[in-house]
Tab-separated table of C-alpha atoms in Angstrom:
chain	number	residue	atom	x	y	z
C	1	GLN	CA	3.437	4.439	-8.275
C	2	GLN	CA	3.775	1.666	-5.710
C	3	PRO	CA	4.254	-1.901	-6.990
C	4	VAL	CA	1.901	-4.640	-5.810
C	5	GLN	CA	3.282	-7.475	-3.706
C	6	SER	CA	1.763	-10.882	-3.043
C	7	PRO	CA	1.117	-12.668	-0.824
C	8	GLN	CA	0.710	-10.308	2.119
C	9	ALA	CA	1.949	-12.953	4.520
C	10	VAL	CA	3.333	-16.480	4.478
C	11	ILE	CA	4.140	-18.971	7.228
C	12	LEU	CA	6.772	-21.626	6.612
C	13	ARG	CA	8.499	-24.402	8.458
C	14	GLU	CA	12.268	-24.559	8.327
C	15	GLY	CA	13.423	-26.069	5.064
C	16	GLU	CA	10.313	-25.130	3.085
C	17	ASP	CA	10.304	-22.889	0.024
C	18	ALA	CA	8.331	-19.750	-0.754
C	19	VAL	CA	7.903	-17.279	-3.584
C	20	ILE	CA	7.121	-13.583	-3.202
C	21	ASN	CA	5.847	-11.684	-6.210
C	22	CYS	CA	6.115	-8.037	-7.156
C	23	SER	CA	4.311	-6.478	-10.107
C	24	SER	CA	4.079	-3.052	-11.645
C	25	SER	CA	1.635	-1.468	-14.062
C	26	LYS	CA	4.478	0.393	-15.760
C	27	ALA	CA	7.722	-0.604	-17.418
C	28	LEU	CA	10.568	-1.108	-14.979
C	29	TYR	CA	14.234	-0.233	-15.136
C	30	SER	CA	15.229	-2.103	-11.994
C	31	VAL	CA	13.817	-4.038	-9.060
C	32	HIS	CA	15.311	-4.061	-5.568
C	33	TRP	CA	14.546	-6.453	-2.736
C	34	TYR	CA	14.948	-5.620	0.977
C	35	ARG	CA	14.242	-7.429	4.204
C	36	GLN	CA	13.210	-5.759	7.457
C	37	LYS	CA	13.300	-7.387	10.870
C	38	HIS	CA	10.854	-6.128	13.485
C	39	GLY	CA	11.972	-2.788	14.921
C	40	GLU	CA	14.948	-2.514	12.578
C	41	ALA	CA	15.788	-0.743	9.344
C	42	PRO	CA	15.307	-2.444	5.965
C	43	VAL	CA	18.408	-4.196	4.651
C	44	PHE	CA	19.330	-4.651	0.999
C	45	LEU	CA	19.142	-8.153	-0.471
C	46	MET	CA	19.566	-7.724	-4.202
C	47	ILE	CA	18.955	-5.648	-7.283
C	48	LEU	CA	17.846	-6.871	-10.682
C	49	LEU	CA	18.494	-4.636	-13.634
C	50	LYS	CA	16.846	-4.356	-16.997
C	51	GLY	CA	18.852	-6.543	-19.309
C	52	GLY	CA	19.340	-9.374	-16.834
C	53	GLU	CA	22.130	-8.214	-14.581
C	54	GLN	CA	21.700	-9.245	-10.960
C	55	LYS	CA	23.680	-8.195	-7.913
C	56	GLY	CA	23.326	-9.097	-4.283
C	57	HIS	CA	22.580	-11.921	-1.881
C	58	GLU	CA	24.245	-15.280	-2.351
C	59	LYS	CA	21.559	-17.525	-0.859
C	60	ILE	CA	18.352	-15.855	-1.968
C	61	SER	CA	17.518	-15.729	-5.644
C	62	ALA	CA	15.169	-13.646	-7.723
C	63	SER	CA	13.931	-13.244	-11.252
C	64	PHE	CA	12.874	-10.238	-13.293
C	65	ASN	CA	10.475	-10.540	-16.217
C	66	GLU	CA	10.783	-7.201	-17.996
C	67	LYS	CA	7.961	-7.888	-20.444
C	68	LYS	CA	5.491	-8.688	-17.685
C	69	GLN	CA	6.899	-6.003	-15.377
C	70	GLN	CA	7.178	-8.557	-12.633
C	71	SER	CA	9.799	-9.841	-10.235
C	72	SER	CA	9.782	-12.847	-7.937
C	73	LEU	CA	11.913	-13.548	-4.873
C	74	TYR	CA	12.644	-17.191	-4.099
C	75	LEU	CA	13.250	-18.296	-0.526
C	76	THR	CA	14.714	-21.769	-0.817
C	77	ALA	CA	15.227	-24.158	2.091
C	78	SER	CA	14.136	-21.421	4.471
C	79	GLN	CA	15.939	-20.809	7.737
C	80	LEU	CA	14.675	-19.169	10.914
C	81	SER	CA	16.761	-16.129	10.025
C	82	TYR	CA	14.641	-15.587	6.896
C	83	SER	CA	11.753	-14.323	9.029
C	84	GLY	CA	10.899	-10.695	8.454
C	85	THR	CA	9.046	-8.413	6.075
C	86	TYR	CA	10.228	-8.380	2.489
C	87	PHE	CA	9.816	-5.316	0.312
C	88	CYS	CA	10.297	-4.922	-3.380
C	89	GLY	CA	11.316	-1.528	-4.656
C	90	THR	CA	10.876	-0.535	-8.267
C	91	GLU	CA	12.542	2.071	-10.407
C	92	MET	CA	10.767	3.021	-13.618
C	93	GLY	CA	13.386	5.179	-15.236
C	94	ASN	CA	17.078	5.420	-14.562
C	95	ASP	CA	16.294	8.172	-12.049
C	96	TYR	CA	17.196	6.432	-8.775
C	97	LYS	CA	13.681	7.110	-7.489
C	98	LEU	CA	12.577	3.935	-5.750
C	99	SER	CA	8.942	3.091	-4.912
C	100	PHE	CA	8.237	0.231	-2.521
C	101	GLY	CA	5.440	-2.276	-2.249
C	102	ALA	CA	3.420	-2.803	0.925
C	103	GLY	CA	5.562	-5.755	1.973
C	104	THR	CA	5.242	-9.504	2.550
C	105	THR	CA	5.612	-10.796	6.087
C	106	VAL	CA	7.445	-14.121	6.243
C	107	THR	CA	7.393	-16.233	9.398
C	108	VAL	CA	9.637	-19.285	9.521
C	109	ARG	CA	8.945	-21.737	12.330
C	110	ALA	CA	11.100	-24.542	13.657
I	1	ASP	CA	27.530	-0.470	8.244
I	2	ALA	CA	26.843	2.717	6.350
I	3	GLY	CA	27.242	5.823	8.471
I	4	ILE	CA	23.742	7.226	8.718
I	5	THR	CA	22.364	8.919	11.782
I	6	GLN	CA	18.806	10.106	12.242
I	7	SER	CA	17.704	12.520	14.933
I	8	PRO	CA	15.629	12.606	16.961
I	9	ARG	CA	14.898	8.882	17.162
I	10	HIS	CA	11.635	9.487	18.993
I	11	LYS	CA	9.460	12.572	19.189
I	12	VAL	CA	6.004	13.344	20.488
I	13	THR	CA	4.495	16.636	19.436
I	14	GLU	CA	1.144	18.361	19.196
I	15	THR	CA	-0.938	19.147	16.142
I	16	GLY	CA	0.048	22.402	14.491
I	17	THR	CA	3.638	22.528	15.737
I	18	PRO	CA	6.621	22.509	13.358
I	19	VAL	CA	8.912	19.492	13.386
I	20	THR	CA	12.307	18.926	11.760
I	21	LEU	CA	13.945	15.541	11.364
I	22	ARG	CA	17.615	15.353	10.539
I	23	CYS	CA	19.525	12.778	8.539
I	24	HIS	CA	23.310	12.897	8.696
I	25	GLN	CA	25.656	10.688	6.641
I	26	THR	CA	29.406	10.184	6.731
I	27	GLU	CA	29.598	8.267	3.424
I	28	ASN	CA	29.640	11.227	1.052
I	29	HIS	CA	26.869	9.583	-0.984
I	30	ARG	CA	25.142	11.745	-3.531
I	31	TYR	CA	21.569	10.500	-3.140
I	32	MET	CA	19.491	10.876	0.024
I	33	TYR	CA	15.867	9.918	0.598
I	34	TRP	CA	13.088	10.346	3.140
I	35	TYR	CA	10.482	7.587	3.431
I	36	ARG	CA	7.602	7.122	5.813
I	37	GLN	CA	6.481	3.678	6.917
I	38	ASP	CA	2.919	2.924	7.928
I	39	PRO	CA	1.164	-0.427	8.428
I	40	GLY	CA	-0.351	-1.693	5.202
I	41	HIS	CA	1.479	0.874	3.065
I	42	GLY	CA	5.081	-0.228	3.279
I	43	LEU	CA	7.637	2.477	2.594
I	44	ARG	CA	6.441	5.567	0.762
I	45	LEU	CA	8.818	8.112	-0.702
I	46	ILE	CA	8.344	11.658	0.591
I	47	HIS	CA	11.231	13.582	-0.993
I	48	TYR	CA	14.672	12.787	-2.265
I	49	SER	CA	17.856	14.654	-3.102
I	50	TYR	CA	20.404	14.065	-5.839
I	51	GLY	CA	22.895	16.678	-4.707
I	52	VAL	CA	23.340	19.807	-2.633
I	53	LYS	CA	20.271	21.999	-3.109
I	54	ASP	CA	18.862	19.507	-5.635
I	55	THR	CA	15.653	17.908	-4.400
I	56	ASP	CA	12.502	16.411	-5.874
I	57	LYS	CA	9.105	15.252	-4.680
I	58	GLY	CA	8.106	11.689	-4.024
I	59	GLU	CA	4.730	9.980	-3.782
I	60	VAL	CA	3.512	11.620	-0.553
I	61	SER	CA	5.167	15.038	-0.436
I	62	ASP	CA	2.173	17.164	0.624
I	63	GLY	CA	2.758	18.732	4.038
I	64	TYR	CA	6.522	18.121	3.932
I	65	SER	CA	9.492	20.167	2.828
I	66	VAL	CA	13.182	19.299	2.641
I	67	SER	CA	16.503	21.030	2.480
I	68	ARG	CA	20.033	19.943	1.704
I	69	SER	CA	22.635	22.642	2.162
I	70	LYS	CA	25.518	20.196	2.688
I	71	THR	CA	26.248	16.783	1.201
I	72	GLU	CA	26.046	15.129	4.596
I	73	ASP	CA	22.756	16.557	5.883
I	74	PHE	CA	19.194	16.141	4.621
I	75	LEU	CA	16.447	17.773	6.675
I	76	LEU	CA	12.751	16.906	6.594
I	77	THR	CA	10.371	19.568	7.912
I	78	LEU	CA	6.723	19.309	8.798
I	79	GLU	CA	5.641	22.959	8.860
I	80	SER	CA	2.462	22.247	10.840
I	81	ALA	CA	2.244	18.660	12.011
I	82	THR	CA	-1.030	16.752	11.736
I	83	SER	CA	-2.098	13.439	13.279
I	84	SER	CA	-1.958	11.813	9.828
I	85	GLN	CA	1.791	12.426	9.868
I	86	THR	CA	2.246	10.105	12.820
I	87	SER	CA	4.625	7.528	11.371
I	88	VAL	CA	8.092	6.054	11.359
I	89	TYR	CA	10.374	8.051	9.118
I	90	PHE	CA	13.390	6.458	7.467
I	91	CYS	CA	16.257	8.230	5.802
I	92	ALA	CA	18.227	6.350	3.158
I	93	ILE	CA	21.354	7.046	1.136
I	94	SER	CA	22.682	5.662	-2.112
I	95	GLU	CA	25.680	5.990	-4.350
I	96	VAL	CA	24.934	5.505	-7.985
I	97	GLY	CA	26.754	6.044	-11.205
I	98	ASP	CA	29.669	3.952	-9.980
I	99	SER	CA	30.044	0.495	-11.566
I	100	SER	CA	31.502	-0.862	-8.330
I	101	THR	CA	28.254	-0.340	-6.445
I	102	SER	CA	24.867	-1.929	-6.934
I	103	GLY	CA	22.842	1.219	-6.316
I	104	GLU	CA	21.490	-0.189	-3.096
I	105	LEU	CA	19.852	1.968	-0.470
I	106	PHE	CA	21.303	2.075	3.036
I	107	PHE	CA	18.703	2.981	5.638
I	108	GLY	CA	19.014	4.833	8.893
I	109	GLU	CA	17.508	3.439	12.096
I	110	GLY	CA	14.300	5.424	11.753
I	111	SER	CA	12.601	8.251	13.640
I	112	ARG	CA	9.293	7.537	15.313
I	113	LEU	CA	7.052	10.611	15.292
I	114	THR	CA	3.771	10.830	17.176
I	115	VAL	CA	1.496	13.798	16.592
I	116	LEU	CA	-1.191	14.195	19.238
């Protein structure tokens, strides 16, 4: 079952912050975050595991609320290179079967 | 970059014809996935494989079949293509079960399929 992402789109100026949310109706084992530039393949940003472990990107942070079955991605002091579509991927069991949300398009302007 | 190659990268075909997309990896990763990407829907899982000859259905598997006879190759077949299968198809690989990895997916460059 696909997770729900919000907002669908956000426009920022360089240096501004944004939050992207991802929620599921079912309990989650892990949450992944990916970014896709136009015409390119999605690229891994980070994974958050049940129990609090987090692996991935140094400059972009995220949180995972297991009880609420939600994750949030924090874009802090945004740069032009942050532009793209962000996808969360959720895994409900430890089965390596990842379902993605519809994506959030981020546009960062100078 | 992970060694993943998809072929063909672009294909135009007619309704009712069979189509096979190939995903080839040089990483010896155990898990392989096929996703389709459509506007407003993000990435939707079609089928995935967790080993040679071990496959399972995803969210949108109707009209698609897969095969994996070798670790490095994962084939996606549309037995009789329909216009609703016009999409961009992404293959992805992952290595899990190893504490040194994060379980991330590495995606291929995508195959754009148009069914007329």
